[in-house]
Amino acid sequence: MITPRTIRHCRQCGTAVVYRVPDDMDSRERAVCPACGTIHYENPLNVVGTVPVWQDRILLCRRNIEPRYGKWTLPAGFMELDESTADGAARETVEEAGAQFEIGPLFSLLNVVRVGQVHLFYLATLTSDRFDPGPETIEAQLFAEDEIPWDDLAFRTVRQTLEWFFEDRRRGTYTVHAGDIA
Ligand code: ZN
């Protein structure tokens, strides 16, 4: 098991941490403060977003930030502490696209173990085709299935979610999908 060593200093007292297994109750290396004894646990982060639908088209945002500057994504971002997954997905859709919509059910859950993230996308029904992209977005645009820029998508979770969406639409029923990005 490889622990990413991303913490350098203790969040309590600022002393440089050391990575070690803190005690015999644990089996993983943690960032342990040699001065005050604080153990810093690191766990996966949730990325939450939507699949915004307008008639037969899907809203994508072109990223104005790294990573993947200039690539297309579904509106999504890191969940905040004071919100539910659905609330976070809705907030990101407002922030990145300035879209007006009604949030729907959970559609996809994807583990991205390599980077310690879980991505969740909710269906959303747009109530307007006017957008007001925020600073993280170059442009927000609607795409039919045959217009999706498959070679310029920002993330594999976005590609997988869109593939599941169009498969479900052809079948005529939408279900929850779960999977892993290898
Ligand atoms: Zn400390």
Coordinates of N, CA and C and ligand atoms in Angstrom, one line a residue:
M1 N 0.8 -1.2 0.0 CA 0.0 0.0 0.0 C 0.9 1.3 0.0
I2 N 0.7 2.1 -1.0 CA 1.5 3.3 -1.1 C 0.7 4.5 -0.6
T3 N 1.2 5.2 0.4 CA 0.5 6.4 1.0 C 1.1 7.6 0.3
P4 N 0.3 8.4 -0.4 CA 0.8 9.6 -1.0 C 1.2 10.6 0.1
R5 N 2.4 11.1 0.0 CA 2.9 12.0 1.1 C 2.7 13.4 0.8
T6 N 1.4 13.9 1.0 CA 1.0 15.2 0.6 C 1.1 16.2 1.7
I7 N 1.1 15.7 3.0 CA 1.1 16.7 4.1 C 2.6 16.9 4.6
R8 N 3.0 18.1 4.7 CA 4.4 18.4 5.1 C 4.5 18.9 6.6
H9 N 3.5 19.7 7.0 CA 3.6 20.3 8.3 C 2.3 20.0 9.1
C10 N 2.5 19.9 10.4 CA 1.4 19.7 11.3 C 0.4 20.8 11.3
R11 N -0.9 20.5 11.1 CA -2.0 21.5 11.1 C -2.2 22.1 12.4
Q12 N -1.8 21.5 13.5 CA -2.0 22.0 14.8 C -0.8 22.9 15.3
C13 N 0.4 22.5 15.0 CA 1.5 23.3 15.6 C 2.6 23.7 14.6
G14 N 2.5 23.2 13.3 CA 3.4 23.6 12.3 C 4.7 22.8 12.2
T15 N 4.9 21.9 13.1 CA 6.1 21.1 13.0 C 6.1 20.2 11.8
A16 N 7.3 19.9 11.2 CA 7.3 19.0 10.0 C 6.9 17.6 10.5
V17 N 6.0 17.0 9.7 CA 5.4 15.7 10.1 C 6.4 14.6 9.6
V18 N 6.2 13.4 10.2 CA 6.9 12.2 9.7 C 5.8 11.2 9.3
Y19 N 6.0 10.4 8.3 CA 5.0 9.4 7.9 C 5.4 8.1 8.5
R20 N 4.5 7.6 9.4 CA 4.7 6.2 10.0 C 3.4 5.7 10.4
V21 N 3.4 4.4 10.6 CA 2.1 3.7 11.1 C 2.0 4.2 12.6
P22 N 0.9 4.9 12.9 CA 0.9 5.6 14.2 C 0.8 4.6 15.4
D23 N 0.1 3.5 15.3 CA 0.0 2.5 16.4 C -0.4 1.2 15.9
D24 N -0.5 0.2 16.7 CA -0.8 -1.2 16.2 C -2.3 -1.4 15.9
M25 N -3.1 -0.3 16.2 CA -4.5 -0.4 15.7 C -4.6 -0.1 14.2
D26 N -3.5 0.5 13.7 CA -3.5 1.0 12.3 C -2.6 0.1 11.4
S27 N -2.8 0.1 10.1 CA -1.9 -0.6 9.3 C -1.3 0.3 8.2
R28 N -1.7 1.5 8.1 CA -1.2 2.4 7.1 C -0.3 3.5 7.7
E29 N 0.6 4.0 6.9 CA 1.4 5.1 7.3 C 0.5 6.4 7.3
R30 N 0.7 7.2 8.3 CA 0.0 8.5 8.4 C 1.0 9.6 8.6
A31 N 0.6 10.8 8.4 CA 1.4 12.0 8.7 C 1.2 12.2 10.2
V32 N 2.3 11.9 11.0 CA 2.2 12.1 12.4 C 3.1 13.2 12.9
C33 N 2.6 14.1 13.8 CA 3.5 15.2 14.2 C 4.3 14.7 15.4
P34 N 5.7 14.8 15.2 CA 6.6 14.3 16.3 C 6.5 15.2 17.5
A35 N 6.0 16.5 17.4 CA 6.0 17.4 18.5 C 4.7 17.2 19.4
C36 N 3.5 17.3 18.7 CA 2.3 17.3 19.5 C 1.5 16.0 19.4
G37 N 2.0 15.1 18.5 CA 1.3 13.8 18.4 C 0.1 13.7 17.5
T38 N -0.3 14.8 16.9 CA -1.5 14.8 16.0 C -1.3 13.9 14.8
I39 N -2.3 13.0 14.6 CA -2.3 12.1 13.4 C -3.2 12.8 12.4
H40 N -2.7 13.0 11.1 CA -3.4 13.6 10.1 C -3.9 12.5 9.1
Y41 N -5.2 12.2 9.2 CA -5.8 11.2 8.3 C -6.2 11.8 7.0
E42 N -5.9 11.1 5.9 CA -6.2 11.6 4.5 C -7.1 10.6 3.9
N43 N -8.3 11.1 3.4 CA -9.3 10.2 2.8 C -9.7 10.7 1.4
P44 N -10.4 9.9 0.6 CA -10.7 10.3 -0.7 C -11.7 11.5 -0.7
L45 N -11.6 12.3 -1.7 CA -12.5 13.5 -1.9 C -13.6 13.2 -2.8
N46 N -14.8 13.8 -2.6 CA -15.9 13.7 -3.5 C -15.9 14.8 -4.5
V47 N -16.0 14.5 -5.8 CA -16.3 15.4 -6.9 C -17.7 15.2 -7.3
V48 N -18.5 16.3 -7.3 CA -19.9 16.2 -7.6 C -20.3 17.1 -8.7
G49 N -21.2 16.6 -9.6 CA -21.6 17.4 -10.8 C -22.9 16.9 -11.3
T50 N -23.2 17.5 -12.5 CA -24.5 17.2 -13.1 C -24.4 16.8 -14.6
V51 N -25.4 16.2 -15.1 CA -25.6 15.9 -16.5 C -26.8 16.8 -16.9
P52 N -26.5 18.1 -17.3 CA -27.6 19.0 -17.6 C -28.2 18.8 -19.0
V53 N -29.5 18.5 -19.0 CA -30.2 18.1 -20.3 C -31.1 19.2 -20.8
W54 N -31.0 19.6 -22.1 CA -32.0 20.5 -22.7 C -32.5 19.8 -24.0
Q55 N -33.7 19.4 -23.9 CA -34.3 18.6 -25.0 C -33.4 17.4 -25.4
D56 N -32.8 17.4 -26.6 CA -31.9 16.3 -27.0 C -30.5 16.6 -26.8
R57 N -30.2 17.7 -26.1 CA -28.8 18.1 -26.0 C -28.3 18.2 -24.5
I58 N -27.0 18.1 -24.4 CA -26.3 18.1 -23.1 C -25.4 19.3 -23.0
L59 N -25.4 19.9 -21.8 CA -24.6 21.1 -21.5 C -23.2 20.7 -21.1
L60 N -22.2 21.2 -21.8 CA -20.8 21.0 -21.4 C -20.1 22.3 -21.2
C61 N -19.1 22.3 -20.4 CA -18.4 23.6 -20.1 C -16.9 23.4 -20.5
R62 N -16.3 24.4 -21.2 CA -14.9 24.3 -21.6 C -14.1 25.0 -20.5
R63 N -13.1 24.2 -20.0 CA -12.4 24.6 -18.8 C -11.5 25.8 -19.0
N64 N -11.6 26.8 -18.1 CA -10.7 27.9 -18.1 C -9.6 27.8 -17.1
I65 N -9.4 26.6 -16.5 CA -8.5 26.4 -15.4 C -7.7 25.1 -15.7
E66 N -6.6 24.9 -15.1 CA -5.9 23.7 -15.0 C -6.4 22.8 -13.9
P67 N -6.4 21.5 -14.0 CA -5.8 20.7 -15.1 C -6.8 20.7 -16.2
R68 N -6.3 20.3 -17.4 CA -7.1 20.1 -18.6 C -7.7 21.4 -19.1
Y69 N -6.9 22.5 -19.1 CA -7.4 23.8 -19.6 C -7.8 23.6 -21.1
G70 N -9.0 24.2 -21.4 CA -9.5 24.2 -22.8 C -10.3 22.9 -23.1
K71 N -10.3 21.9 -22.2 CA -11.0 20.7 -22.5 C -12.5 20.8 -22.0
W72 N -13.3 20.0 -22.5 CA -14.8 20.0 -22.2 C -15.1 19.1 -21.0
T73 N -16.0 19.6 -20.1 CA -16.4 18.8 -19.0 C -17.9 19.0 -18.7
L74 N -18.5 18.0 -18.0 CA -19.7 18.3 -17.3 C -19.4 19.2 -16.2
P75 N -20.4 20.1 -15.8 CA -20.1 21.0 -14.6 C -19.9 20.1 -13.4
A76 N -18.8 20.2 -12.7 CA -18.5 19.4 -11.5 C -17.3 20.1 -10.7
G77 N -17.3 19.7 -9.5 CA -16.1 20.2 -8.6 C -16.2 19.6 -7.3
F78 N -15.2 20.0 -6.4 CA -15.1 19.3 -5.1 C -16.3 19.7 -4.2
M79 N -16.8 18.7 -3.6 CA -17.9 18.9 -2.6 C -17.4 19.8 -1.4
E80 N -18.2 20.6 -0.9 CA -17.8 21.4 0.3 C -18.4 20.8 1.6
L81 N -17.9 21.2 2.7 CA -18.3 20.6 4.0 C -19.7 20.8 4.4
D82 N -20.3 21.9 4.0 CA -21.6 22.3 4.5 C -22.8 21.9 3.6
E83 N -22.5 20.9 2.7 CA -23.6 20.7 1.7 C -23.7 19.2 1.5
S84 N -24.8 18.8 0.9 CA -25.0 17.4 0.5 C -24.4 17.2 -0.9
T85 N -24.3 16.0 -1.4 CA -23.8 15.7 -2.7 C -24.6 16.4 -3.8
A86 N -25.9 16.3 -3.7 CA -26.8 17.0 -4.6 C -26.7 18.5 -4.6
D87 N -26.6 19.0 -3.4 CA -26.4 20.5 -3.2 C -25.1 20.9 -3.9
G88 N -24.1 20.2 -3.7 CA -22.8 20.5 -4.3 C -22.8 20.4 -5.8
A89 N -23.5 19.4 -6.3 CA -23.6 19.3 -7.8 C -24.4 20.5 -8.4
A90 N -25.4 20.9 -7.7 CA -26.2 22.0 -8.1 C -25.4 23.3 -8.1
R91 N -24.6 23.5 -7.0 CA -23.8 24.7 -6.8 C -22.7 24.8 -7.9
E92 N -22.1 23.7 -8.2 CA -21.1 23.7 -9.3 C -21.7 24.0 -10.6
T93 N -22.9 23.6 -10.9 CA -23.6 23.8 -12.1 C -23.9 25.3 -12.3
V94 N -24.3 26.0 -11.2 CA -24.5 27.4 -11.2 C -23.2 28.1 -11.4
E95 N -22.2 27.8 -10.6 CA -20.9 28.5 -10.6 C -20.2 28.4 -12.0
E96 N -20.2 27.2 -12.6 CA -19.4 27.0 -13.8 C -20.2 27.4 -15.1
A97 N -21.5 27.2 -15.0 CA -22.3 27.4 -16.3 C -23.3 28.6 -16.1
G98 N -23.6 29.0 -14.9 CA -24.7 30.0 -14.7 C -26.0 29.4 -15.3
A99 N -26.2 28.1 -15.2 CA -27.4 27.5 -15.8 C -28.6 27.6 -14.8
Q100 N -29.8 27.5 -15.4 CA -31.0 27.4 -14.6 C -31.6 26.0 -14.9
F101 N -31.9 25.3 -13.8 CA -32.2 23.8 -14.0 C -33.0 23.3 -12.8
E102 N -33.5 22.1 -12.9 CA -34.1 21.4 -11.8 C -33.2 20.1 -11.6
I103 N -32.7 19.9 -10.4 CA -31.8 18.8 -10.1 C -32.6 17.5 -10.1
G104 N -32.1 16.5 -10.7 CA -32.8 15.2 -10.7 C -32.1 14.1 -9.8
P105 N -32.3 12.9 -10.1 CA -31.7 11.8 -9.3 C -30.2 11.6 -9.6
L106 N -29.6 10.8 -8.7 CA -28.2 10.4 -8.9 C -28.1 9.5 -10.2
F107 N -27.1 9.8 -11.0 CA -27.0 9.0 -12.2 C -25.8 8.1 -12.3
S108 N -24.6 8.7 -11.9 CA -23.4 7.8 -11.9 C -22.5 8.1 -10.7
L109 N -21.8 7.0 -10.3 CA -20.8 7.0 -9.2 C -19.6 6.3 -9.7
L110 N -18.5 7.0 -9.7 CA -17.2 6.5 -10.3 C -16.1 6.6 -9.3
N111 N -15.5 5.5 -8.9 CA -14.3 5.5 -8.1 C -13.1 5.8 -9.0
V112 N -12.3 6.8 -8.6 CA -11.0 7.0 -9.3 C -9.9 6.8 -8.2
V113 N -9.6 5.5 -8.0 CA -8.8 5.2 -6.8 C -7.4 5.8 -6.9
R114 N -6.9 5.8 -8.2 CA -5.5 6.3 -8.4 C -5.3 7.7 -7.8
V115 N -6.3 8.6 -7.9 CA -6.1 9.9 -7.4 C -6.9 10.2 -6.1
G116 N -7.5 9.1 -5.5 CA -8.2 9.2 -4.3 C -9.5 10.1 -4.4
Q117 N -10.3 9.8 -5.4 CA -11.5 10.6 -5.6 C -12.7 9.7 -5.9
V118 N -13.9 10.2 -5.5 CA -15.1 9.5 -6.0 C -16.0 10.6 -6.7
H119 N -16.4 10.3 -7.9 CA -17.1 11.3 -8.7 C -18.6 10.9 -8.8
L120 N -19.5 11.8 -8.5 CA -20.9 11.6 -8.5 C -21.6 12.6 -9.4
F121 N -22.4 12.1 -10.4 CA -23.1 13.0 -11.3 C -24.6 12.8 -11.1
Y122 N -25.4 13.9 -11.0 CA -26.8 13.9 -10.9 C -27.4 14.3 -12.3
L123 N -28.5 13.8 -12.6 CA -29.2 14.3 -13.8 C -29.8 15.6 -13.4
A124 N -29.9 16.5 -14.4 CA -30.5 17.9 -14.2 C -31.2 18.3 -15.5
T125 N -32.4 18.8 -15.3 CA -33.2 19.3 -16.5 C -33.1 20.8 -16.5
L126 N -32.5 21.3 -17.6 CA -32.4 22.7 -17.8 C -33.7 23.3 -18.1
T127 N -33.9 24.5 -17.5 CA -35.2 25.2 -17.7 C -35.0 26.4 -18.6
S128 N -33.8 26.6 -19.1 CA -33.4 27.7 -20.0 C -32.2 27.3 -20.8
D129 N -32.1 27.8 -22.0 CA -30.9 27.5 -22.8 C -30.0 28.7 -22.8
R130 N -30.2 29.6 -21.8 CA -29.3 30.7 -21.7 C -28.3 30.4 -20.5
F131 N -27.0 30.7 -20.7 CA -26.0 30.4 -19.7 C -25.2 31.7 -19.4
D132 N -24.6 31.6 -18.2 CA -23.8 32.7 -17.8 C -22.5 32.2 -17.1
P133 N -21.6 31.7 -17.9 CA -20.4 30.9 -17.4 C -19.6 31.8 -16.4
G134 N -19.1 31.1 -15.3 CA -18.3 31.8 -14.3 C -16.8 31.8 -14.8
P135 N -15.9 32.3 -13.9 CA -14.5 32.5 -14.3 C -13.8 31.2 -14.6
E136 N -14.3 30.0 -14.1 CA -13.6 28.8 -14.4 C -14.0 28.2 -15.7
T137 N -14.9 28.9 -16.5 CA -15.4 28.3 -17.7 C -15.1 29.3 -18.9
I138 N -14.6 28.8 -20.0 CA -14.4 29.6 -21.2 C -15.7 29.8 -21.9
E139 N -16.4 28.7 -22.1 CA -17.7 28.8 -22.7 C -18.6 27.6 -22.3
A140 N -19.9 27.8 -22.2 CA -20.8 26.7 -21.9 C -21.7 26.6 -23.2
Q141 N -21.8 25.3 -23.6 CA -22.5 25.1 -24.9 C -23.3 23.8 -24.8
L142 N -24.4 23.7 -25.6 CA -25.2 22.5 -25.7 C -24.7 21.6 -26.9
F143 N -24.7 20.3 -26.6 CA -24.2 19.4 -27.7 C -25.2 18.2 -27.8
A144 N -25.6 17.9 -29.1 CA -26.3 16.7 -29.4 C -25.3 15.6 -29.3
E145 N -25.8 14.3 -29.3 CA -24.9 13.2 -29.1 C -23.8 13.1 -30.2
D146 N -24.2 13.4 -31.4 CA -23.2 13.3 -32.5 C -22.3 14.6 -32.6
E147 N -22.5 15.5 -31.7 CA -21.6 16.7 -31.6 C -20.7 16.7 -30.4
I148 N -20.8 15.7 -29.5 CA -20.0 15.6 -28.3 C -18.5 15.6 -28.7
P149 N -17.7 16.5 -28.2 CA -16.3 16.5 -28.5 C -15.5 15.3 -27.7
W150 N -15.8 14.1 -28.2 CA -15.3 12.9 -27.4 C -13.7 13.0 -27.2
D151 N -13.0 13.5 -28.2 CA -11.6 13.5 -28.1 C -11.0 14.7 -27.3
D152 N -11.9 15.6 -26.9 CA -11.5 16.8 -26.1 C -12.2 16.9 -24.8
L153 N -12.6 15.7 -24.2 CA -13.2 15.7 -22.9 C -12.1 15.7 -21.8
A154 N -12.4 16.4 -20.7 CA -11.4 16.6 -19.7 C -11.1 15.4 -18.9
F155 N -12.1 14.6 -18.6 CA -11.9 13.5 -17.6 C -12.6 12.3 -18.0
R156 N -12.0 11.1 -17.7 CA -12.6 9.8 -18.0 C -13.9 9.6 -17.4
T157 N -14.2 10.2 -16.2 CA -15.5 10.0 -15.5 C -16.6 10.7 -16.3
V158 N -16.2 11.8 -17.0 CA -17.2 12.6 -17.8 C -17.5 11.7 -19.0
R159 N -16.5 11.1 -19.7 CA -16.7 10.3 -20.8 C -17.6 9.1 -20.5
Q160 N -17.3 8.4 -19.3 CA -18.1 7.2 -19.0 C -19.5 7.6 -18.6
T161 N -19.7 8.7 -18.0 CA -21.0 9.2 -17.6 C -21.9 9.5 -18.9
L162 N -21.2 10.2 -19.8 CA -21.9 10.5 -21.1 C -22.2 9.3 -21.9
E163 N -21.3 8.3 -21.9 CA -21.6 7.0 -22.6 C -22.8 6.3 -22.0
W164 N -22.8 6.3 -20.6 CA -24.0 5.6 -19.9 C -25.3 6.4 -20.2
F165 N -25.2 7.8 -20.2 CA -26.4 8.6 -20.5 C -27.0 8.3 -21.8
F166 N -26.2 8.3 -22.9 CA -26.7 8.1 -24.2 C -27.2 6.6 -24.4
E167 N -26.5 5.6 -23.7 CA -27.1 4.3 -23.8 C -28.4 4.2 -23.1
D168 N -28.6 4.8 -22.0 CA -29.9 4.8 -21.3 C -30.9 5.5 -22.1
R169 N -30.6 6.6 -22.7 CA -31.5 7.4 -23.5 C -32.1 6.5 -24.7
R170 N -31.2 5.8 -25.3 CA -31.6 4.9 -26.4 C -32.5 3.9 -25.9
R171 N -32.3 3.3 -24.7 CA -33.1 2.3 -24.1 C -34.4 2.9 -23.6
G172 N -34.4 4.2 -23.3 CA -35.6 4.8 -22.8 C -35.8 4.8 -21.3
T173 N -34.9 4.3 -20.5 CA -34.9 4.4 -19.1 C -33.6 4.7 -18.5
Y174 N -33.6 5.5 -17.5 CA -32.4 6.0 -16.8 C -32.2 5.2 -15.5
T175 N -31.1 4.6 -15.2 CA -30.8 4.0 -14.0 C -29.5 4.5 -13.4
V176 N -29.3 4.2 -12.1 CA -28.0 4.6 -11.5 C -26.9 3.6 -12.0
H177 N -25.8 4.2 -12.3 CA -24.6 3.4 -12.8 C -23.5 3.6 -11.8
A178 N -22.7 2.6 -11.6 CA -21.5 2.7 -10.7 C -20.4 1.9 -11.4
G179 N -19.2 2.4 -11.2 CA -18.0 1.8 -11.8 C -16.7 2.4 -11.3
D180 N -15.6 1.8 -11.8 CA -14.3 2.2 -11.4 C -13.5 2.7 -12.6
I181 N -12.8 3.7 -12.4 CA -11.9 4.2 -13.5 C -10.5 3.5 -13.2
A182 N -10.0 2.7 -14.0 CA -8.8 1.9 -13.7 C -7.6 2.8 -13.8
Ligands
ZN1 ZN 2.0 19.2 15.9

